[in-house]
């Protein structure tokens, strides 16, 4: 999955600060997704976008925001309203709008509170 | 919404033995079921997937079975090797009708003892 790049690899957030996680893909995939993974747990969907300039909330969208201005980019902002942001954040993408194409993941960003 | 439960949460097997992980899902409209393998600190990687019109799929030492009536699906790993040690996640999707979102199980930590 070398075509999905997440940066930075590690990120530290101060109290009251917004931080933005980058996700870029060069696979020409239409759909992109953001997941949060807490230690020892499964992945939970934050936001997803099936097409440029459109996105939908996932199961745990509160305290997060996204944009999809370009097909290849889907940045995630962790706002100060997210009181427990420490987690491993994974971006994924998939091809086409038909059903059942697999999602492929980037290497993730590990976010911690200072 | 969809709920996916995965069992067991940990599984220890002797090298060469088989490992079986089971998942149940709640939404009968789910029609796509991928399995991911995640090594410590790394991205989840797709290892096999199955669609609802198929009851079983095999890829070398890995197989997945699906019982739509009972709403459960299982991952079978035969002739386990130390490199199979990782966390495995199952997931379910309703396909394009629901944005191709994945709902993940809580994961199974597999340890293969040499």
Short mmCIF file of C-alpha atoms in Angstrom, two decimals:
data_model
loop_
_atom_site.label_atom_id
_atom_site.label_comp_id
_atom_site.label_asym_id
_atom_site.label_seq_id
_atom_site.Cartn_x
_atom_site.Cartn_y
_atom_site.Cartn_z
CA UNK A 1 0.00 0.00 0.00
CA UNK A 2 2.83 2.41 -0.77
CA UNK A 3 0.34 4.73 -2.50
CA UNK A 4 -1.21 6.00 0.74
CA UNK A 5 0.98 8.38 2.70
CA UNK A 6 0.17 9.61 6.19
CA UNK A 7 2.14 12.30 7.94
CA UNK A 8 3.50 12.93 10.41
CA UNK A 9 4.23 9.52 11.90
CA UNK A 10 4.14 10.94 15.43
CA UNK A 11 2.31 14.06 16.62
CA UNK A 12 1.97 15.75 19.96
CA UNK A 13 -0.89 18.04 20.87
CA UNK A 14 -0.94 20.71 23.53
CA UNK A 15 -4.02 21.55 25.56
CA UNK A 16 -6.53 23.60 23.54
CA UNK A 17 -4.69 23.09 20.28
CA UNK A 18 -6.04 21.91 16.95
CA UNK A 19 -3.81 19.57 14.97
CA UNK A 20 -4.13 18.32 11.41
CA UNK A 21 -3.17 14.87 10.18
CA UNK A 22 -2.33 14.49 6.52
CA UNK A 23 -3.44 11.65 4.23
CA UNK A 24 -2.45 11.62 0.56
CA UNK A 25 -3.00 8.87 -2.00
CA UNK A 26 -1.73 8.52 -5.56
CA UNK A 27 -3.88 5.50 -6.39
CA UNK A 28 -6.67 7.52 -8.05
CA UNK A 29 -9.06 6.13 -5.45
CA UNK A 30 -12.46 7.79 -5.13
CA UNK A 31 -13.23 6.97 -1.51
CA UNK A 32 -11.18 7.79 1.58
CA UNK A 33 -11.71 6.98 5.25
CA UNK A 34 -10.36 7.95 8.67
CA UNK A 35 -10.28 5.47 11.54
CA UNK A 36 -9.21 5.74 15.15
CA UNK A 37 -7.56 2.80 16.92
CA UNK A 38 -7.14 2.72 20.70
CA UNK A 39 -4.70 0.28 22.32
CA UNK A 40 -5.93 -3.30 22.18
CA UNK A 41 -9.09 -2.35 20.34
CA UNK A 42 -10.57 -2.44 16.88
CA UNK A 43 -10.85 0.40 14.39
CA UNK A 44 -13.66 2.93 14.64
CA UNK A 45 -14.76 5.13 11.73
CA UNK A 46 -14.42 8.89 12.20
CA UNK A 47 -15.27 10.34 8.77
CA UNK A 48 -15.42 9.13 5.20
CA UNK A 49 -15.64 10.63 1.74
CA UNK A 50 -16.85 8.89 -1.38
CA UNK A 51 -16.17 11.75 -3.76
CA UNK A 52 -14.44 15.11 -3.89
CA UNK A 53 -16.20 17.92 -2.00
CA UNK A 54 -18.41 15.48 -0.12
CA UNK A 55 -17.92 13.67 3.19
CA UNK A 56 -20.03 12.02 5.88
CA UNK A 57 -19.70 11.46 9.62
CA UNK A 58 -18.76 8.06 10.88
CA UNK A 59 -19.45 6.58 14.29
CA UNK A 60 -17.20 8.87 16.35
CA UNK A 61 -17.07 12.21 14.47
CA UNK A 62 -17.41 14.51 17.49
CA UNK A 63 -14.31 16.61 18.01
CA UNK A 64 -12.98 15.98 14.50
CA UNK A 65 -13.32 17.72 11.14
CA UNK A 66 -12.26 16.88 7.58
CA UNK A 67 -12.14 18.35 4.09
CA UNK A 68 -11.96 16.79 0.64
CA UNK A 69 -10.96 19.54 -1.76
CA UNK A 70 -8.81 17.25 -3.91
CA UNK A 71 -9.28 13.63 -4.87
CA UNK A 72 -5.87 12.64 -3.56
CA UNK A 73 -6.08 14.39 -0.18
CA UNK A 74 -8.26 13.89 2.90
CA UNK A 75 -6.83 15.74 5.93
CA UNK A 76 -8.22 15.16 9.42
CA UNK A 77 -8.25 17.92 12.04
CA UNK A 78 -8.39 16.90 15.68
CA UNK A 79 -9.95 19.88 17.42
CA UNK A 80 -9.66 21.01 21.02
CA UNK A 81 -13.19 19.68 21.51
CA UNK A 82 -11.79 16.13 21.31
CA UNK A 83 -10.89 15.62 24.97
CA UNK A 84 -9.23 12.23 24.57
CA UNK A 85 -7.30 12.40 21.30
CA UNK A 86 -4.49 10.00 22.19
CA UNK A 87 -4.77 7.15 19.67
CA UNK A 88 -3.40 5.66 16.47
CA UNK A 89 -5.08 7.26 13.44
CA UNK A 90 -5.36 5.31 10.22
CA UNK A 91 -6.36 6.59 6.80
CA UNK A 92 -7.68 4.23 4.14
CA UNK A 93 -8.79 4.47 0.55
CA UNK A 94 -10.57 2.29 -1.97
CA UNK A 95 -11.23 2.33 -5.67
CA UNK A 96 -14.54 2.91 -7.36
CA UNK A 97 -18.00 3.48 -6.03
CA UNK A 98 -19.15 -0.06 -6.66
CA UNK A 99 -19.57 -2.36 -3.75
CA UNK A 100 -17.01 -4.54 -2.16
CA UNK A 101 -13.66 -3.26 -3.26
CA UNK A 102 -11.18 -3.64 -0.40
CA UNK A 103 -9.94 -0.72 1.64
CA UNK A 104 -6.17 -0.29 1.89
CA UNK A 105 -4.50 1.54 4.74
CA UNK A 106 -1.69 4.01 5.25
CA UNK A 107 1.00 3.58 7.92
CA UNK A 108 -0.86 5.67 10.49
CA UNK A 109 -0.18 8.66 12.74
CA UNK A 110 0.28 8.22 16.46
CA UNK A 111 -1.14 11.21 18.34
CA UNK A 112 -0.35 11.94 21.97
CA UNK A 113 -1.15 14.75 24.39
CA UNK A 114 1.72 16.78 25.84
CA UNK B 1 -26.08 0.22 12.89
CA UNK B 2 -23.91 -2.80 12.28
CA UNK B 3 -22.24 -4.54 15.22
CA UNK B 4 -19.42 -7.06 14.77
CA UNK B 5 -18.26 -9.31 17.59
CA UNK B 6 -15.02 -11.28 17.35
CA UNK B 7 -13.83 -14.25 19.42
CA UNK B 8 -11.51 -15.16 20.95
CA UNK B 9 -9.68 -11.99 21.93
CA UNK B 10 -6.42 -13.93 22.30
CA UNK B 11 -5.35 -17.24 20.79
CA UNK B 12 -2.17 -19.17 21.46
CA UNK B 13 -1.32 -22.10 19.21
CA UNK B 14 1.65 -24.37 18.67
CA UNK B 15 3.50 -23.98 15.40
CA UNK B 16 1.96 -26.25 12.80
CA UNK B 17 -1.46 -26.33 14.45
CA UNK B 18 -4.56 -24.60 13.07
CA UNK B 19 -6.10 -21.36 14.31
CA UNK B 20 -9.76 -20.39 14.00
CA UNK B 21 -11.22 -16.96 14.65
CA UNK B 22 -14.98 -16.38 14.61
CA UNK B 23 -17.02 -13.23 13.99
CA UNK B 24 -20.73 -12.56 14.17
CA UNK B 25 -22.52 -9.59 12.64
CA UNK B 26 -25.91 -8.06 13.30
CA UNK B 27 -27.00 -6.46 10.00
CA UNK B 28 -28.41 -9.01 7.57
CA UNK B 29 -27.83 -6.49 4.74
CA UNK B 30 -24.05 -6.79 5.14
CA UNK B 31 -22.58 -8.37 2.03
CA UNK B 32 -18.80 -8.00 2.21
CA UNK B 33 -16.48 -9.43 4.86
CA UNK B 34 -12.73 -8.71 4.79
CA UNK B 35 -10.06 -9.92 7.20
CA UNK B 36 -7.03 -7.82 8.09
CA UNK B 37 -3.73 -8.73 9.77
CA UNK B 38 -1.98 -6.07 11.83
CA UNK B 39 1.54 -6.43 13.18
CA UNK B 40 2.58 -4.32 16.15
CA UNK B 41 2.62 -0.62 15.26
CA UNK B 42 1.94 -1.30 11.60
CA UNK B 43 -0.95 -0.77 9.20
CA UNK B 44 -3.70 -3.39 8.87
CA UNK B 45 -3.19 -5.46 5.72
CA UNK B 46 -5.94 -7.26 3.86
CA UNK B 47 -5.33 -11.00 3.88
CA UNK B 48 -8.59 -12.35 2.48
CA UNK B 49 -12.16 -11.25 1.86
CA UNK B 50 -15.45 -12.91 1.02
CA UNK B 51 -18.66 -11.72 -0.55
CA UNK B 52 -22.12 -12.79 0.49
CA UNK B 53 -22.75 -14.84 -2.65
CA UNK B 54 -19.89 -17.18 -1.70
CA UNK B 55 -19.80 -19.62 1.20
CA UNK B 56 -16.09 -20.30 1.35
CA UNK B 57 -12.86 -18.90 -0.04
CA UNK B 58 -9.33 -20.23 0.27
CA UNK B 59 -5.90 -18.75 -0.36
CA UNK B 60 -3.03 -21.12 0.42
CA UNK B 61 -3.04 -21.63 4.22
CA UNK B 62 -5.87 -19.18 4.83
CA UNK B 63 -9.58 -19.80 4.37
CA UNK B 64 -12.74 -17.93 5.25
CA UNK B 65 -16.22 -19.39 5.61
CA UNK B 66 -19.50 -17.49 5.70
CA UNK B 67 -22.86 -18.58 7.09
CA UNK B 68 -25.38 -15.90 6.08
CA UNK B 69 -28.27 -17.57 7.85
CA UNK B 70 -26.49 -17.57 11.18
CA UNK B 71 -24.73 -14.26 10.40
CA UNK B 72 -21.27 -15.45 11.21
CA UNK B 73 -18.00 -15.89 9.38
CA UNK B 74 -14.70 -17.46 10.37
CA UNK B 75 -11.01 -17.28 9.50
CA UNK B 76 -9.05 -20.51 9.39
CA UNK B 77 -5.25 -20.58 9.34
CA UNK B 78 -3.68 -23.98 8.82
CA UNK B 79 -0.08 -25.05 9.47
CA UNK B 80 0.58 -21.94 11.51
CA UNK B 81 4.04 -20.38 11.44
CA UNK B 82 5.68 -17.87 13.81
CA UNK B 83 5.19 -15.11 11.23
CA UNK B 84 1.43 -15.61 11.57
CA UNK B 85 1.69 -14.01 15.03
CA UNK B 86 -0.23 -10.73 14.84
CA UNK B 87 -3.61 -9.18 15.58
CA UNK B 88 -6.37 -10.19 13.19
CA UNK B 89 -9.50 -8.11 12.57
CA UNK B 90 -12.70 -9.08 10.87
CA UNK B 91 -15.03 -6.50 9.37
CA UNK B 92 -18.42 -6.25 7.69
CA UNK B 93 -19.87 -3.86 5.13
CA UNK B 94 -23.26 -3.20 3.56
CA UNK B 95 -21.53 -2.08 0.42
CA UNK B 96 -22.28 0.99 -1.66
CA UNK B 97 -25.67 1.53 -0.01
CA UNK B 98 -23.83 2.50 3.17
CA UNK B 99 -20.80 4.22 1.68
CA UNK B 100 -18.81 0.98 1.71
CA UNK B 101 -18.09 1.64 5.37
CA UNK B 102 -16.41 -1.12 7.34
CA UNK B 103 -17.44 -2.07 10.88
CA UNK B 104 -14.59 -3.89 12.63
CA UNK B 105 -14.54 -6.53 15.29
CA UNK B 106 -12.42 -5.99 18.38
CA UNK B 107 -9.50 -8.07 17.13
CA UNK B 108 -7.82 -11.37 18.01
CA UNK B 109 -4.22 -11.48 19.14
CA UNK B 110 -2.69 -14.67 17.76
CA UNK B 111 0.55 -16.02 19.17
CA UNK B 112 2.21 -18.93 17.40
CA UNK B 113 4.67 -20.69 19.69
CA UNK B 114 7.68 -22.32 18.03
#
